[in-house]
Short mmCIF file of C-alpha atoms and ligand atoms in Angstrom, two decimals:
data_model
loop_
_atom_site.label_atom_id
_atom_site.label_comp_id
_atom_site.label_asym_id
_atom_site.label_seq_id
_atom_site.Cartn_x
_atom_site.Cartn_y
_atom_site.Cartn_z
CA MET A 139 80.40 124.73 82.29
CA GLY A 140 80.35 122.39 86.03
CA VAL A 141 82.70 123.98 88.76
CA THR A 142 86.07 121.63 89.58
CA ALA A 143 88.06 120.98 92.88
CA THR A 144 90.94 122.45 91.67
CA PRO A 145 93.43 119.31 90.93
CA SER A 146 96.84 119.90 92.94
CA SER A 147 98.62 119.69 89.37
CA ASP A 148 96.58 122.57 88.02
CA ARG A 149 98.28 124.60 91.85
CA ARG A 150 101.36 122.49 91.51
CA ALA A 151 101.75 124.82 87.30
CA SER A 152 100.71 128.12 88.01
CA ALA A 153 103.58 126.94 91.23
CA SER A 154 106.20 126.75 88.81
CA LEU A 155 105.13 129.67 86.47
CA PHE A 156 104.55 132.73 89.65
CA SER A 157 108.26 131.58 90.65
CA ARG A 158 109.38 131.73 86.43
CA LEU A 159 107.50 135.61 87.37
CA ARG A 160 109.08 136.22 90.45
CA THR A 161 113.03 135.82 88.55
CA ALA A 162 115.01 138.95 86.90
CA ARG A 163 113.81 137.72 83.45
CA GLY A 164 109.77 137.03 84.18
CA GLN A 165 110.09 140.56 85.26
CA GLU A 166 112.15 142.56 82.57
CA ASP A 167 109.47 139.97 80.18
CA PRO A 168 105.88 138.76 81.73
CA PHE A 169 104.61 138.23 78.99
CA PRO A 170 105.44 135.03 77.87
CA ILE A 171 104.62 133.75 81.46
CA TYR A 172 101.88 135.59 80.71
CA GLU A 173 100.74 133.59 77.16
CA GLU A 174 100.57 130.09 79.30
CA LEU A 175 98.75 131.82 82.07
CA LEU A 176 96.19 132.42 79.52
CA SER A 177 96.73 129.55 77.53
CA ARG A 178 95.49 127.17 80.22
CA GLY A 179 92.43 129.15 81.59
CA GLU A 180 91.12 132.64 82.12
CA VAL A 181 91.52 132.21 85.98
CA GLY A 182 93.56 129.80 88.00
CA PRO A 183 94.02 128.66 91.53
CA ALA A 184 97.57 130.53 92.49
CA PRO A 185 99.73 129.10 94.14
CA TRP A 186 99.60 130.31 97.71
CA GLY A 187 95.99 130.31 97.90
CA GLY A 188 93.19 132.91 96.22
CA SER A 189 93.27 132.78 92.73
CA PHE A 190 94.14 134.60 89.47
CA VAL A 191 92.88 136.07 86.48
CA THR A 192 94.00 136.40 83.37
CA GLY A 193 91.28 137.79 80.87
CA PHE A 194 90.08 140.90 80.00
CA ALA A 195 86.42 140.36 80.06
CA MET A 196 86.81 138.13 83.44
CA CYS A 197 88.90 140.87 85.22
CA ASP A 198 86.97 143.62 83.70
CA GLN A 199 83.75 142.04 85.42
CA VAL A 200 85.19 141.08 88.94
CA LEU A 201 86.58 145.68 89.38
CA ARG A 202 82.54 146.14 87.77
CA SER A 203 80.59 143.97 91.12
CA ARG A 204 79.52 145.16 93.62
CA ASP A 205 80.31 140.46 95.02
CA TRP A 206 83.78 141.77 94.84
CA LEU A 207 85.51 144.22 97.10
CA GLU A 208 88.73 145.86 98.63
CA PRO A 209 90.26 144.40 101.24
CA ASP A 210 89.85 146.34 103.34
CA LYS A 211 90.85 147.08 107.77
CA ARG A 212 88.24 144.35 108.75
CA TRP A 213 89.40 141.88 106.30
CA ARG A 214 92.93 142.69 107.10
CA GLU A 215 91.76 142.22 111.13
CA ARG A 216 90.19 138.73 109.82
CA GLN A 217 93.58 137.22 108.91
CA GLU A 218 95.62 135.08 110.08
CA SER A 219 98.53 137.41 112.50
CA GLY A 220 102.35 137.01 111.24
CA THR A 221 100.94 137.77 107.75
CA ARG A 222 101.91 140.43 105.37
CA TRP A 223 98.28 142.19 105.98
CA ASN A 224 98.98 142.74 110.20
CA ALA A 225 102.43 145.08 109.21
CA SER A 226 101.95 148.70 109.97
CA SER A 227 102.48 149.09 106.81
CA SER A 228 99.03 147.62 106.07
CA ARG A 229 97.07 148.59 108.73
CA GLU A 230 97.58 151.81 106.89
CA MET A 231 97.43 151.17 103.87
CA SER A 232 93.85 149.29 105.27
CA ASN A 233 92.36 153.43 105.73
CA THR A 234 93.42 154.92 102.40
CA LEU A 235 91.00 155.64 100.12
CA ALA A 236 92.22 152.86 97.37
CA ALA A 237 91.24 150.00 100.49
CA LEU A 238 87.53 151.06 101.91
CA ASN A 239 84.77 149.33 100.53
CA PRO A 240 81.26 151.56 100.63
CA PRO A 241 79.81 152.92 102.02
CA ASP A 242 82.93 154.64 103.03
CA HIS A 243 84.41 154.58 100.57
CA THR A 244 81.11 156.75 98.72
CA ARG A 245 82.08 158.96 101.56
CA ALA A 246 85.65 158.97 100.94
CA ARG A 247 85.72 159.79 97.35
CA ARG A 248 83.47 162.53 97.26
CA ALA A 249 85.64 164.46 99.37
CA ALA A 250 89.04 163.75 97.09
CA GLY A 251 86.53 165.40 94.51
CA THR A 252 87.24 165.49 90.58
CA PHE A 253 90.47 167.05 87.96
CA ASP A 254 87.48 169.53 86.40
CA ARG A 255 88.66 170.60 83.47
CA ALA A 256 89.94 174.20 84.86
CA THR A 257 91.85 172.17 87.20
CA VAL A 258 93.60 170.37 84.61
CA GLU A 259 94.67 173.18 82.36
CA ARG A 260 96.05 175.14 85.23
CA ILE A 261 97.93 172.01 85.80
CA GLY A 262 99.09 171.52 82.52
CA ARG A 263 100.77 174.60 82.57
CA SER A 264 102.68 173.92 85.48
CA VAL A 265 103.12 170.29 82.97
CA SER A 266 104.29 172.27 80.55
CA ARG A 267 107.19 174.35 81.44
CA THR A 268 108.07 171.64 83.58
CA THR A 269 109.30 169.31 80.71
CA ASP A 270 110.26 172.11 79.14
CA GLN A 271 113.31 172.76 81.30
CA LEU A 272 113.64 168.39 81.60
CA LEU A 273 113.97 168.25 78.33
CA SER A 274 116.42 171.00 78.06
CA THR A 275 118.56 170.15 80.85
CA LEU A 276 118.23 165.93 78.72
CA ALA A 277 119.33 167.34 75.52
CA GLU A 278 122.68 169.22 77.17
CA ARG A 279 123.62 166.08 78.92
CA LEU A 280 123.32 164.13 75.06
CA ARG A 281 125.65 166.59 73.59
CA ASP A 282 128.44 164.33 75.81
CA GLY A 283 126.86 160.96 75.02
CA GLU A 284 124.39 158.79 76.66
CA ALA A 285 121.55 160.23 79.30
CA ASP A 286 119.05 158.62 81.42
CA PHE A 287 115.92 159.16 80.36
CA SER A 288 114.72 157.78 83.64
CA ALA A 289 116.49 160.07 86.08
CA LEU A 290 115.81 163.19 83.84
CA VAL A 291 112.64 163.21 82.82
CA SER A 292 110.48 160.18 84.10
CA GLU A 293 111.44 160.54 87.63
CA GLU A 294 111.26 164.70 88.15
CA LEU A 295 107.82 165.46 86.34
CA PRO A 296 104.71 162.65 88.28
CA VAL A 297 106.46 164.47 91.67
CA ALA A 298 107.15 168.44 90.44
CA THR A 299 103.90 168.09 89.18
CA ILE A 300 102.44 166.60 92.44
CA GLY A 301 104.40 168.26 94.43
CA ASP A 302 103.46 171.96 93.20
CA TRP A 303 99.69 171.30 93.48
CA LEU A 304 99.30 169.69 96.66
CA GLY A 305 101.92 172.61 98.07
CA LEU A 306 105.27 170.53 98.97
CA PRO A 307 108.66 172.36 98.98
CA PRO A 308 110.36 171.39 96.81
CA ALA A 309 113.59 170.25 99.30
CA ASP A 310 111.48 167.81 100.25
CA TRP A 311 110.78 166.30 97.24
CA PRO A 312 113.55 163.91 95.89
CA ARG A 313 112.84 162.59 100.16
CA LEU A 314 109.06 162.22 99.02
CA ARG A 315 110.09 159.88 96.40
CA GLU A 316 112.10 157.66 98.11
CA LEU A 317 110.23 156.87 100.83
CA THR A 318 107.31 156.33 97.76
CA HIS A 319 109.62 153.07 96.46
CA ASP A 320 109.91 151.50 99.77
CA GLN A 321 106.12 152.52 100.89
CA VAL A 322 104.83 150.32 97.70
CA PHE A 323 106.10 146.69 99.11
CA THR A 324 103.27 146.88 101.15
CA GLN A 325 101.41 146.44 97.98
CA GLU A 326 103.21 144.59 96.43
CA LEU A 327 101.74 140.73 95.07
CA LEU A 328 104.59 138.69 97.55
CA PRO A 329 106.52 141.07 99.59
CA SER A 330 109.51 139.24 101.55
CA ALA A 331 110.11 140.21 104.98
CA SER A 332 113.11 142.96 104.21
CA GLN A 333 110.24 144.67 101.63
CA LEU A 334 107.92 144.99 104.50
CA ALA A 335 109.98 146.44 107.18
CA ALA A 336 111.42 148.78 104.86
CA SER A 337 107.90 149.52 103.81
CA ASP A 338 106.96 149.59 107.63
CA ALA A 339 109.57 152.33 108.34
CA ALA A 340 108.82 154.74 105.01
CA THR A 341 105.49 154.60 106.03
CA ALA A 342 105.84 155.52 109.34
CA GLU A 343 107.79 158.81 108.32
CA LEU A 344 105.55 159.51 105.16
CA ARG A 345 102.78 159.55 108.48
CA ALA A 346 105.05 161.97 110.88
CA TYR A 347 105.65 164.26 107.33
CA PHE A 348 101.72 164.46 106.38
CA THR A 349 100.00 164.84 109.72
CA SER A 350 102.26 167.32 110.28
CA LEU A 351 101.08 169.43 107.29
CA VAL A 352 97.88 168.83 107.30
CA LYS A 353 97.73 170.31 111.14
CA ASP A 354 99.68 173.33 109.47
CA ARG A 355 97.11 173.36 106.66
CA ARG A 356 94.35 173.73 108.85
CA ALA A 357 96.07 176.67 110.86
CA HIS A 358 97.01 178.38 107.53
CA PRO A 359 94.48 177.59 105.15
CA GLY A 360 96.14 178.55 101.12
CA GLU A 361 93.88 177.61 97.90
CA ASP A 362 95.24 173.67 97.73
CA PRO A 363 93.51 170.95 97.66
CA VAL A 364 94.64 170.13 100.92
CA SER A 365 93.17 173.03 102.60
CA ARG A 366 89.59 172.36 100.57
CA TRP A 367 89.97 168.65 101.25
CA ILE A 368 89.97 169.83 105.37
CA GLN A 369 87.02 172.00 103.78
CA SER A 370 85.10 169.50 102.85
CA TRP A 371 85.90 166.65 105.51
CA ASP A 372 84.76 169.42 107.69
CA ALA A 373 80.87 169.42 105.52
CA VAL A 374 80.68 165.96 107.13
CA GLU A 375 82.76 164.93 109.98
CA PRO A 376 82.12 166.97 113.21
CA ASP A 377 85.47 165.93 114.98
CA ARG A 378 87.77 168.03 113.91
CA ASP A 379 90.94 164.59 114.41
CA LYS A 380 89.16 162.40 112.58
CA ALA A 381 88.35 165.26 109.47
CA ASP A 382 92.34 165.67 109.78
CA GLU A 383 93.29 162.28 110.05
CA ALA A 384 91.07 161.18 107.10
CA VAL A 385 92.50 164.41 105.29
CA TYR A 386 95.84 162.76 105.90
CA PHE A 387 95.11 159.01 105.01
CA LEU A 388 94.17 161.10 101.35
CA VAL A 389 97.12 163.33 100.47
CA LEU A 390 99.47 159.68 101.62
CA PHE A 391 97.57 158.17 99.41
CA VAL A 392 97.33 160.47 96.40
CA LEU A 393 101.13 160.54 96.69
CA LEU A 394 101.49 157.43 96.70
CA ALA A 395 99.70 156.89 93.65
CA ALA A 396 100.62 159.39 91.70
CA LEU A 397 104.69 159.03 91.51
CA GLU A 398 105.68 156.01 90.43
CA THR A 399 102.98 154.36 88.83
CA THR A 400 102.98 158.54 86.53
CA ALA A 401 107.42 157.98 86.49
CA THR A 402 106.70 154.20 84.90
CA LEU A 403 104.53 155.00 82.48
CA LEU A 404 107.00 157.96 81.14
CA THR A 405 109.47 155.22 80.99
CA THR A 406 107.65 152.24 79.39
CA MET A 407 106.23 154.85 77.30
CA THR A 408 109.46 156.30 76.20
CA LEU A 409 110.73 152.69 76.09
CA LEU A 410 108.28 151.83 73.11
CA LEU A 411 109.32 155.49 71.01
CA VAL A 412 113.18 154.59 71.02
CA GLU A 413 113.18 150.94 71.01
CA ASN A 414 111.86 151.41 66.88
CA PRO A 415 112.68 154.65 64.91
CA ALA A 416 109.16 153.69 63.07
CA ARG A 417 107.39 154.78 66.01
CA TRP A 418 109.38 157.84 66.71
CA ASP A 419 109.36 158.80 62.98
CA LEU A 420 105.63 158.47 63.34
CA VAL A 421 104.21 160.23 65.95
CA ALA A 422 106.66 163.13 64.89
CA ASP A 423 105.09 162.95 62.20
CA ARG A 424 101.53 162.49 63.54
CA PRO A 425 101.49 164.48 66.59
CA ASP A 426 97.74 163.79 66.74
CA LEU A 427 98.59 160.31 67.74
CA VAL A 428 99.93 161.27 70.34
CA PRO A 429 96.61 160.27 72.64
CA ALA A 430 96.42 157.39 71.43
CA PHE A 431 100.08 156.03 71.69
CA VAL A 432 99.67 156.90 76.06
CA GLU A 433 96.92 154.83 75.87
CA GLU A 434 98.93 151.57 73.62
CA THR A 435 101.56 152.14 76.08
CA LEU A 436 98.76 151.28 79.28
CA ARG A 437 97.46 148.25 77.35
CA TYR A 438 100.97 146.92 76.00
CA ASP A 439 102.77 147.53 79.57
CA PRO A 440 100.88 149.13 82.40
CA PRO A 441 102.43 150.30 85.74
CA THR A 442 100.00 148.21 87.60
CA HIS A 443 100.64 144.23 86.21
CA VAL A 444 98.30 142.67 89.11
CA ILE A 445 94.77 144.04 90.88
CA SER A 446 93.78 142.40 93.79
CA ARG A 447 89.72 141.54 95.43
CA VAL A 448 88.48 139.38 97.91
CA ALA A 449 85.20 138.12 97.88
CA ALA A 450 81.58 139.38 98.89
CA ALA A 451 80.29 135.91 99.58
CA ASP A 452 80.53 132.40 97.94
CA CYS A 453 80.47 132.57 94.58
CA VAL A 454 81.77 130.62 90.80
CA LEU A 455 84.40 132.60 88.73
CA GLY A 456 83.89 130.67 85.93
CA ASP A 457 84.71 127.36 86.76
CA MET A 458 86.23 127.58 89.56
CA GLN A 459 84.46 128.22 93.87
CA ILE A 460 84.81 130.83 95.66
CA ARG A 461 84.89 130.80 99.26
CA LYS A 462 83.71 134.72 100.83
CA ASP A 463 87.29 136.57 101.71
CA GLU A 464 89.12 134.16 99.28
CA MET A 465 91.24 136.93 97.62
CA VAL A 466 91.95 136.95 93.49
CA HIS A 467 94.45 138.94 91.65
CA LEU A 468 93.19 140.42 88.39
CA LEU A 469 96.39 139.86 86.19
CA VAL A 470 96.17 143.24 84.01
CA GLY A 471 99.41 142.82 82.93
CA ALA A 472 98.06 139.78 81.04
CA ALA A 473 94.44 140.33 80.43
CA HIS A 474 95.44 142.94 78.43
CA ARG A 475 97.14 140.51 75.46
CA ASP A 476 94.23 138.50 76.25
CA PRO A 477 93.73 137.68 72.45
CA ALA A 478 90.14 137.43 73.17
CA LYS A 479 90.38 141.29 73.67
CA HIS A 480 92.53 141.90 71.32
CA ARG A 481 93.66 140.83 68.12
CA GLU A 482 97.18 140.37 67.68
CA PRO A 483 98.21 141.70 70.97
CA ASP A 484 101.37 141.56 71.44
CA VAL A 485 101.96 144.28 68.87
CA PHE A 486 102.31 147.51 69.82
CA ASP A 487 100.01 149.76 67.36
CA PRO A 488 98.95 153.13 68.32
CA LEU A 489 95.91 152.76 65.47
CA ARG A 490 93.99 149.33 67.45
CA PRO A 491 90.87 151.09 69.52
CA PRO A 492 91.94 151.67 72.93
CA ALA A 493 90.90 149.78 76.15
CA HIS A 494 92.56 148.48 79.32
CA LEU A 495 92.76 148.58 82.95
CA ALA A 496 95.67 150.02 83.92
CA PHE A 497 93.32 152.65 85.54
CA SER A 498 90.96 149.85 86.94
CA GLY A 499 87.14 149.58 86.52
CA GLY A 500 84.41 150.46 88.14
CA ILE A 501 84.38 152.35 92.16
CA HIS A 502 88.24 152.43 92.13
CA TYR A 503 88.31 154.23 88.56
CA CYS A 504 92.02 156.08 89.59
CA LEU A 505 91.21 159.52 91.17
CA GLY A 506 94.36 160.64 89.08
CA ALA A 507 94.19 159.25 85.20
CA PRO A 508 93.31 162.91 84.14
CA LEU A 509 96.47 163.86 85.49
CA ALA A 510 98.79 161.03 84.31
CA ARG A 511 97.84 161.26 80.75
CA LEU A 512 97.68 165.28 80.55
CA GLU A 513 101.79 164.36 81.83
CA ALA A 514 102.64 161.59 79.33
CA GLN A 515 101.31 163.48 76.17
CA THR A 516 102.46 166.93 77.41
CA LEU A 517 105.90 164.80 77.54
CA LEU A 518 105.46 163.06 74.42
CA ARG A 519 104.87 165.19 72.07
CA LYS A 520 106.96 167.72 73.43
CA LEU A 521 110.19 165.29 73.53
CA VAL A 522 109.17 164.74 69.37
CA ARG A 523 109.34 168.06 68.60
CA ARG A 524 111.95 169.46 70.34
CA LEU A 525 114.73 166.12 70.36
CA PRO A 526 116.68 164.56 67.37
CA ARG A 527 115.32 160.76 67.23
CA LEU A 528 116.45 159.19 70.36
CA THR A 529 118.10 155.63 70.35
CA LEU A 530 118.06 153.16 73.33
CA VAL A 531 121.98 151.61 74.17
CA ARG A 532 121.10 148.99 76.61
CA ARG A 533 117.76 147.32 77.97
CA PRO A 534 116.16 149.37 81.59
CA SER A 535 116.78 146.75 84.18
CA MET A 536 113.77 146.34 86.11
CA ALA A 537 113.41 146.37 90.17
CA ALA A 538 111.82 142.80 91.82
CA ARG A 539 107.97 143.77 91.41
CA VAL A 540 105.67 141.64 90.00
CA ALA A 541 102.26 143.82 90.38
CA PHE A 542 103.80 147.70 90.64
CA ARG A 543 106.33 147.42 87.23
CA ARG A 544 108.96 150.06 87.70
CA PRO A 545 112.30 150.67 84.92
CA LEU A 546 115.75 151.65 87.19
CA ASN A 547 116.80 153.27 83.85
CA LEU A 548 116.40 154.55 80.11
CA ASP A 549 119.59 154.73 79.39
CA VAL A 550 119.54 157.01 75.66
CA ALA A 551 121.15 158.30 73.31
CA LEU A 552 121.20 160.64 70.13
CA ALA A 553 120.85 158.75 66.77
C1 HEM B 691 99.94 156.16 84.79
C2 HEM B 691 99.29 156.65 86.24
C3 HEM B 691 98.83 156.66 87.37
C4 HEM B 691 97.90 154.37 86.96
C5 HEM B 691 98.63 153.59 86.17
C6 HEM B 691 97.71 154.38 88.39
C7 HEM B 691 96.75 153.39 88.44
C8 HEM B 691 95.85 152.89 89.43
C9 HEM B 691 95.47 151.78 89.54
C10 HEM B 691 95.01 150.95 88.96
C11 HEM B 691 93.93 151.96 90.31
C12 HEM B 691 92.76 151.38 91.21
C13 HEM B 691 93.54 150.47 92.49
C14 HEM B 691 92.23 149.13 92.78
O1 HEM B 691 91.35 149.13 92.15
O2 HEM B 691 92.16 148.36 93.54
C15 HEM B 691 94.34 153.52 90.70
C16 HEM B 691 93.87 154.59 92.23
C17 HEM B 691 94.23 155.53 92.83
N1 HEM B 691 95.00 156.49 91.40
FE1 HEM B 691 95.72 156.20 90.34
N2 HEM B 691 97.34 155.55 88.89
C18 HEM B 691 97.65 156.97 88.38
C19 HEM B 691 98.06 157.57 88.29
C20 HEM B 691 97.67 158.40 89.69
C21 HEM B 691 97.27 159.82 90.02
C22 HEM B 691 98.82 160.89 89.34
C23 HEM B 691 97.12 160.16 91.22
C24 HEM B 691 97.08 161.33 91.83
C25 HEM B 691 96.76 162.40 91.55
C26 HEM B 691 96.10 158.74 91.50
C27 HEM B 691 94.77 158.68 92.33
C28 HEM B 691 94.38 157.44 92.58
C29 HEM B 691 93.59 157.30 93.40
C30 HEM B 691 93.34 158.40 94.40
C31 HEM B 691 93.05 156.15 93.12
C32 HEM B 691 91.83 155.22 94.46
C33 HEM B 691 90.59 155.30 93.83
C34 HEM B 691 89.25 154.98 94.78
O3 HEM B 691 90.21 154.01 95.32
O4 HEM B 691 88.31 155.29 94.50
N3 HEM B 691 96.96 157.67 90.64
N4 HEM B 691 95.16 154.30 90.33
#
């Protein structure tokens, strides 16, 4: 296929589809819009410049390729002043793992370590305990009528899990969770000026909190991950201030990456369960399907719908000519519904072979995927075992986001 210049009619058509994506209706159900984008080809021109990809195979290829980079610090510095990339929250994010490219990324990722089996088992005991407590509270509330599953369970389990693992005082958890909701705006597709201002303020407060935490752990090391990260960084970075700064960026990003995404997964999974009695009965009868139900949720409506990269050099993507430094937005929420990848993609089917990009791919594959899966699987298993069937009272409202999905409530009642 030949390389074509982008006709302005294409850009106009995608502009109209993207503006629909940003309406409340579009955020409640972006999938018909994705379908239209998909039908126009697997790569297209983004209205604000750069391009977007909807095809599964092409998203996968970009994520795994060395020709595509994260928009790192140097890239952000090359952008015009006054853009979102110069906001203080964006500059701060440029130092975190998910915005680094090799060799900086390789070094930081090595120092971060992984969730090995023993760690997951240990965290699993705390996840199990917390889930039991949260479900008891939910059951109590349900005796009086409807209850918001999102507020009572989905928002609580991730912060308790990560807070407990990092050794953060429970009294701080609600504030950290609030700050995360604001901070995420700087990572959104097209943040508004007021969203960026909220993100800048949240980032500054998080910096103060976590730099002081790192200082404290250096003075009083323990068995926690922050103390271990200080040790790993000390082994490769002789300058203690630089090592502390690197640990700060890691612990900051781990918190940001872990909270909203996991809460959204838990709410979406439970929504899919309660909106259809046959699904509840299926999982209750066949608990062996729990992992598959979680994976299909991650495909059907992943917490992150957009992942972005920039071109390392001039190149061709599909039938589009791309210049070095141009950004490509991988619409993974759309790619998961690509009929070339999944048969009947709009059908929720836990029995289909799992294949999704919810945790990204290549060198930036989500570090916390084992933890997110652990929380979702534990919750689903216990939910159908401990509670009678629940039913959906009303459809959740969605936060004004495109890239990072966030249901604001999940009102349920006893069936
Ligand atoms: C359902 C929950 C989650 C989802 C959907 C999710 C999604 C993602 C995605 C899409 C990326 C890659 C971004 C990119 O390629 O640019 C990523 C990276 C990352 N995630 Fe997660 N995440 C989840 C939970 C977690 C948890 C619980 C943790 C914490 C322990 C975590 C820590 C990280 C870290 C540290 C990275 C950066 C990896 C790197 O750049 O090398 N995530 N996550």
